[in-house]
Every structure is written in structure tokens, then in C-alpha cells.
Amino acid sequence: MNKIEAYTVHNREFLEKLEAALTKIEISDSEQKKMLLAGFVRNALTHYKSINLLIENKLYNSAFALVRVLFEGVVRGCYMYHILDDEAISQMYTSQNWDNFFGMFGDMCQALDNHYGEDLFVKTKNTAYKMMNDYTHTGVNQIARNFNEVTGQVEADFSEDLICNTLEGNFDLFKIFSILLLEIGISQGNITKEELEEIFHFDLKQEVKK
């Protein structure tokens, strides 16, 4: 088993544990903020799982096209949950147009870093967002990845380091996000503290090293 295979295998293990816990969480439709969070987390989980499946099947171009979608979904979901006030949440819950609820993307990243007291979101935006956009919008890097200079073949050419680093970054970001919903499950008695801790302490890099 190579390193990429090891990452995708352990990602599947993580997703199985996470989905088993998430399916136990019950939220009333009157709890608008929690309902919106559940929708954002489920949407992000779909993209996260899709990226893993695409990489497992060596469909790297399509996998990398989803990285920006995943990142933006996590940022918007966290921003909704941590930053928007109750009035905005109420309006958002019944609105068909969300354009007025989210500000400039960089401002949202900064607001989240201020909330968490770290630089994860701004740092990710400043170092990787431009490349994410390139892969999503069929830019030069996305097209250039179809030419393998070593073999001289027209085929996907993504290095092991690039793929594994991307899987690590996706995991760290998505785990932070999914834990928000798991904490609601804890507070409502839907899941146990042990179930949350098992997911919280799951470390993709350490699992691969075992």
C-alpha cells in the first residue's frame, strides 16, 4: 500500500465513524441555526467524501476541482454559525437568495480567525486559494497536470506529496467543521462523549504512520 492509498483508506475509516455519529443527531426544524449548520456540514461531507473517492480512483483533476468548493463551504458554514446574529439567521432560513448574508471571502476568513484566535482560514486563503480557483475553473495548472513529462504521456500528473498534502489539509479543515455538529449531538444527548473523542482524536497523519 503506497502513501496515497494509506491516506484514502484511513479517510474512509474516519468517515465511517463520523457518519455513524452524525446519523444519531436529531434537530428540530424550529432550531434554525442548528438546522442550517447540519445542512452545511452534510454538504461539506459530500464534497469531502467525493474528493477521497475520486483520488482512490486516480481521478485527480476532478478531485482537485472540488477542493475550493469544500473550503468555501466550510468557511460559509462556520461564518453562519459563529458570526451571523439571530436576526440574520432567521432571515437566511427562509430566504431563496443568500448573497446579502455573506461578505467578501477574505473578510469572512479574517472574522473566523478572530473568533478562533488563530490564522488557519486567512493563511489557507492567502497561500492556496488562488491555486484552488485555478483547478476549479480549468486554469493553466489544471490543464498542465494532464501532461506527464517523465513518461511523455497525456495523463494526470499529480505528485504524491501534492495529493497527500491536500488530503491532510482537507482533513484538518473538515474535522474542525464537523465537530461543531457533533458538539450539538453531545449537548442533546444524541451521541456519547466517547464517540466525539474518538473522532476528535483521529489524526490522519498519525494513522498513516502506524
GROMACS .gro file of C-alpha atoms in nm:
model
  210
    1MET     CA    1   0.000   0.000   0.000
    2ASN     CA    2   0.151   0.334  -0.102
    3LYS     CA    3   0.111   0.658   0.092
    4ILE     CA    4  -0.184   0.786  -0.110
    5GLU     CA    5  -0.371   0.458  -0.065
    6ALA     CA    6  -0.300   0.469   0.308
    7TYR     CA    7  -0.446   0.819   0.333
    8THR     CA    8  -0.764   0.728   0.144
    9VAL     CA    9  -0.813   0.407   0.347
   10HIS     CA   10  -0.787   0.594   0.678
   11ASN     CA   11  -1.008   0.870   0.540
   12ARG     CA   12  -1.276   0.607   0.480
   13GLU     CA   13  -1.236   0.485   0.839
   14PHE     CA   14  -1.276   0.840   0.963
   15LEU     CA   15  -1.586   0.896   0.750
   16GLU     CA   16  -1.747   0.573   0.871
   17LYS     CA   17  -1.702   0.680   1.234
   18LEU     CA   18  -1.823   1.032   1.161
   19GLU     CA   19  -2.131   0.932   0.962
   20ALA     CA   20  -2.230   0.677   1.227
   21ALA     CA   21  -2.230   0.957   1.485
   22LEU     CA   22  -2.398   1.218   1.264
   23THR     CA   23  -2.694   0.993   1.182
   24LYS     CA   24  -2.782   0.986   1.555
   25ILE     CA   25  -2.821   1.363   1.584
   26GLU     CA   26  -3.178   1.490   1.584
   27ILE     CA   27  -3.254   1.859   1.530
   28SER     CA   28  -3.597   2.024   1.534
   29ASP     CA   29  -3.677   2.243   1.234
   30SER     CA   30  -3.753   2.521   1.483
   31GLU     CA   31  -3.382   2.534   1.570
   32GLN     CA   32  -3.286   2.733   1.265
   33LYS     CA   33  -2.917   2.787   1.336
   34LYS     CA   34  -2.858   2.421   1.411
   35MET     CA   35  -3.056   2.313   1.106
   36LEU     CA   36  -2.851   2.538   0.880
   37LEU     CA   37  -2.530   2.404   1.033
   38ALA     CA   38  -2.646   2.046   0.972
   39GLY     CA   39  -2.708   2.134   0.606
   40PHE     CA   40  -2.367   2.296   0.566
   41VAL     CA   41  -2.187   2.004   0.735
   42ARG     CA   42  -2.370   1.743   0.528
   43ASN     CA   43  -2.289   1.936   0.210
   44ALA     CA   44  -1.921   1.961   0.306
   45LEU     CA   45  -1.917   1.591   0.394
   46THR     CA   46  -2.042   1.507   0.045
   47HIS     CA   47  -1.760   1.707  -0.116
   48TYR     CA   48  -1.502   1.568   0.127
   49LYS     CA   49  -1.609   1.210   0.059
   50SER     CA   50  -1.619   1.273  -0.316
   51ILE     CA   51  -1.261   1.404  -0.316
   52ASN     CA   52  -1.146   1.091  -0.136
   53LEU     CA   53  -1.333   0.861  -0.376
   54LEU     CA   54  -1.201   1.045  -0.681
   55ILE     CA   55  -0.844   1.018  -0.555
   56GLU     CA   56  -0.895   0.648  -0.481
   57ASN     CA   57  -0.991   0.608  -0.846
   58LYS     CA   58  -0.700   0.825  -0.965
   59LEU     CA   59  -0.938   1.093  -1.098
   60TYR     CA   60  -0.712   1.363  -0.960
   61ASN     CA   61  -0.823   1.652  -1.184
   62SER     CA   62  -1.183   1.618  -1.070
   63ALA     CA   63  -1.078   1.573  -0.707
   64PHE     CA   64  -0.875   1.894  -0.710
   65ALA     CA   65  -1.162   2.084  -0.875
   66LEU     CA   66  -1.367   2.019  -0.559
   67VAL     CA   67  -1.109   2.145  -0.307
   68ARG     CA   68  -1.216   2.509  -0.341
   69VAL     CA   69  -1.583   2.409  -0.314
   70LEU     CA   70  -1.509   2.227   0.011
   71PHE     CA   71  -1.307   2.517   0.155
   72GLU     CA   72  -1.571   2.776   0.067
   73GLY     CA   73  -1.847   2.559   0.212
   74VAL     CA   74  -1.662   2.524   0.542
   75VAL     CA   75  -1.592   2.898   0.558
   76ARG     CA   76  -1.955   2.987   0.488
   77GLY     CA   77  -2.086   2.729   0.734
   78CYS     CA   78  -1.853   2.842   1.013
   79TYR     CA   79  -1.929   3.208   0.937
   80MET     CA   80  -2.302   3.144   0.955
   81TYR     CA   81  -2.269   2.959   1.285
   82HIS     CA   82  -2.019   3.181   1.464
   83ILE     CA   83  -2.062   3.528   1.318
   84LEU     CA   84  -2.418   3.589   1.194
   85ASP     CA   85  -2.668   3.713   1.454
   86ASP     CA   86  -3.008   3.561   1.526
   87GLU     CA   87  -3.192   3.806   1.302
   88ALA     CA   88  -2.973   3.723   1.004
   89ILE     CA   89  -3.011   3.350   1.076
   90SER     CA   90  -3.390   3.384   1.080
   91GLN     CA   91  -3.392   3.574   0.752
   92MET     CA   92  -3.145   3.334   0.595
   93TYR     CA   93  -3.351   3.031   0.695
   94THR     CA   94  -3.644   3.132   0.474
   95SER     CA   95  -3.455   3.319   0.201
   96GLN     CA   96  -3.401   3.193  -0.153
   97ASN     CA   97  -3.110   3.432  -0.206
   98TRP     CA   98  -2.811   3.429   0.028
   99ASP     CA   99  -2.599   3.692  -0.150
  100ASN     CA  100  -2.658   3.954   0.120
  101PHE     CA  101  -2.570   3.731   0.416
  102PHE     CA  102  -2.204   3.674   0.333
  103GLY     CA  103  -1.941   3.942   0.287
  104MET     CA  104  -1.615   3.938   0.095
  105PHE     CA  105  -1.448   3.599   0.123
  106GLY     CA  106  -1.129   3.739   0.276
  107ASP     CA  107  -1.330   3.929   0.536
  108MET     CA  108  -1.512   3.609   0.634
  109CYS     CA  109  -1.181   3.427   0.674
  110GLN     CA  110  -1.049   3.708   0.893
  111ALA     CA  111  -1.364   3.711   1.107
  112LEU     CA  112  -1.330   3.336   1.166
  113ASP     CA  113  -0.963   3.365   1.258
  114ASN     CA  114  -1.055   3.639   1.504
  115HIS     CA  115  -1.318   3.409   1.652
  116TYR     CA  116  -1.087   3.109   1.683
  117GLY     CA  117  -0.779   3.312   1.779
  118GLU     CA  118  -0.559   3.166   1.506
  119ASP     CA  119  -0.469   3.219   1.140
  120LEU     CA  120  -0.595   2.900   0.974
  121PHE     CA  121  -0.852   3.049   0.739
  122VAL     CA  122  -0.661   3.359   0.628
  123LYS     CA  123  -0.341   3.158   0.587
  124THR     CA  124  -0.519   2.898   0.374
  125LYS     CA  125  -0.678   3.169   0.161
  126ASN     CA  126  -0.351   3.356   0.112
  127THR     CA  127  -0.140   3.050   0.031
  128ALA     CA  128  -0.374   2.814  -0.153
  129TYR     CA  129  -0.696   2.985  -0.264
  130LYS     CA  130  -0.558   3.113  -0.594
  131MET     CA  131  -0.449   2.762  -0.686
  132MET     CA  132  -0.785   2.620  -0.575
  133ASN     CA  133  -0.956   2.859  -0.814
  134ASP     CA  134  -0.725   2.753  -1.094
  135TYR     CA  135  -0.819   2.387  -1.051
  136THR     CA  136  -1.191   2.464  -1.020
  137HIS     CA  137  -1.207   2.697  -1.322
  138THR     CA  138  -0.989   2.492  -1.559
  139GLY     CA  139  -0.687   2.718  -1.535
  140VAL     CA  140  -0.337   2.664  -1.664
  141ASN     CA  141  -0.231   2.443  -1.370
  142GLN     CA  142  -0.536   2.220  -1.411
  143ILE     CA  143  -0.461   2.168  -1.782
  144ALA     CA  144  -0.084   2.136  -1.731
  145ARG     CA  145  -0.149   1.847  -1.491
  146ASN     CA  146  -0.262   1.640  -1.792
  147PHE     CA  147   0.088   1.607  -1.930
  148ASN     CA  148   0.336   1.368  -1.770
  149GLU     CA  149   0.682   1.499  -1.854
  150VAL     CA  150   0.851   1.183  -1.725
  151THR     CA  151   0.658   0.933  -1.939
  152GLY     CA  152   0.577   1.172  -2.221
  153GLN     CA  153   0.213   1.063  -2.198
  154VAL     CA  154  -0.104   1.271  -2.190
  155GLU     CA  155  -0.219   1.159  -1.844
  156ALA     CA  156  -0.282   1.302  -1.497
  157ASP     CA  157   0.042   1.410  -1.335
  158PHE     CA  158  -0.012   1.492  -0.968
  159SER     CA  159   0.275   1.421  -0.730
  160GLU     CA  160   0.231   1.207  -0.421
  161ASP     CA  161   0.331   1.500  -0.199
  162LEU     CA  162   0.073   1.731  -0.357
  163ILE     CA  163  -0.205   1.475  -0.320
  164CYS     CA  164  -0.116   1.381   0.038
  165ASN     CA  165  -0.071   1.742   0.149
  166THR     CA  166  -0.411   1.824   0.002
  167LEU     CA  167  -0.572   1.529   0.179
  168GLU     CA  168  -0.414   1.640   0.507
  169GLY     CA  169  -0.536   1.998   0.467
  170ASN     CA  170  -0.887   1.887   0.374
  171PHE     CA  171  -0.899   1.655   0.674
  172ASP     CA  172  -0.787   1.917   0.926
  173LEU     CA  173  -1.037   2.172   0.794
  174PHE     CA  174  -1.332   1.936   0.764
  175LYS     CA  175  -1.277   1.780   1.108
  176ILE     CA  176  -1.290   2.122   1.275
  177PHE     CA  177  -1.618   2.189   1.096
  178SER     CA  178  -1.786   1.854   1.162
  179ILE     CA  179  -1.708   1.871   1.533
  180LEU     CA  180  -1.941   2.174   1.561
  181LEU     CA  181  -2.235   1.949   1.477
  182LEU     CA  182  -2.107   1.667   1.696
  183GLU     CA  183  -2.094   1.906   1.991
  184ILE     CA  184  -2.464   1.974   1.936
  185GLY     CA  185  -2.519   1.599   1.944
  186ILE     CA  186  -2.337   1.581   2.278
  187SER     CA  187  -2.541   1.866   2.428
  188GLN     CA  188  -2.866   1.698   2.322
  189GLY     CA  189  -2.761   1.353   2.440
  190ASN     CA  190  -2.769   1.204   2.089
  191ILE     CA  191  -2.409   1.083   2.096
  192THR     CA  192  -2.167   0.996   2.374
  193LYS     CA  193  -1.857   1.180   2.485
  194GLU     CA  194  -1.656   0.875   2.379
  195GLU     CA  195  -1.790   0.892   2.025
  196LEU     CA  196  -1.695   1.258   1.999
  197GLU     CA  197  -1.348   1.198   2.144
  198GLU     CA  198  -1.282   0.913   1.901
  199ILE     CA  199  -1.341   1.148   1.610
  200PHE     CA  200  -1.170   1.445   1.777
  201HIS     CA  201  -0.852   1.248   1.839
  202PHE     CA  202  -0.845   1.083   1.497
  203ASP     CA  203  -0.525   1.205   1.332
  204LEU     CA  204  -0.489   1.120   0.964
  205LYS     CA  205  -0.110   1.164   0.956
  206GLN     CA  206  -0.057   0.952   1.265
  207GLU     CA  207  -0.285   0.677   1.135
  208VAL     CA  208  -0.082   0.657   0.815
  209LYS     CA  209   0.243   0.632   1.012
  210LYS     CA  210   0.124   0.330   1.213
   0.00000   0.00000   0.00000
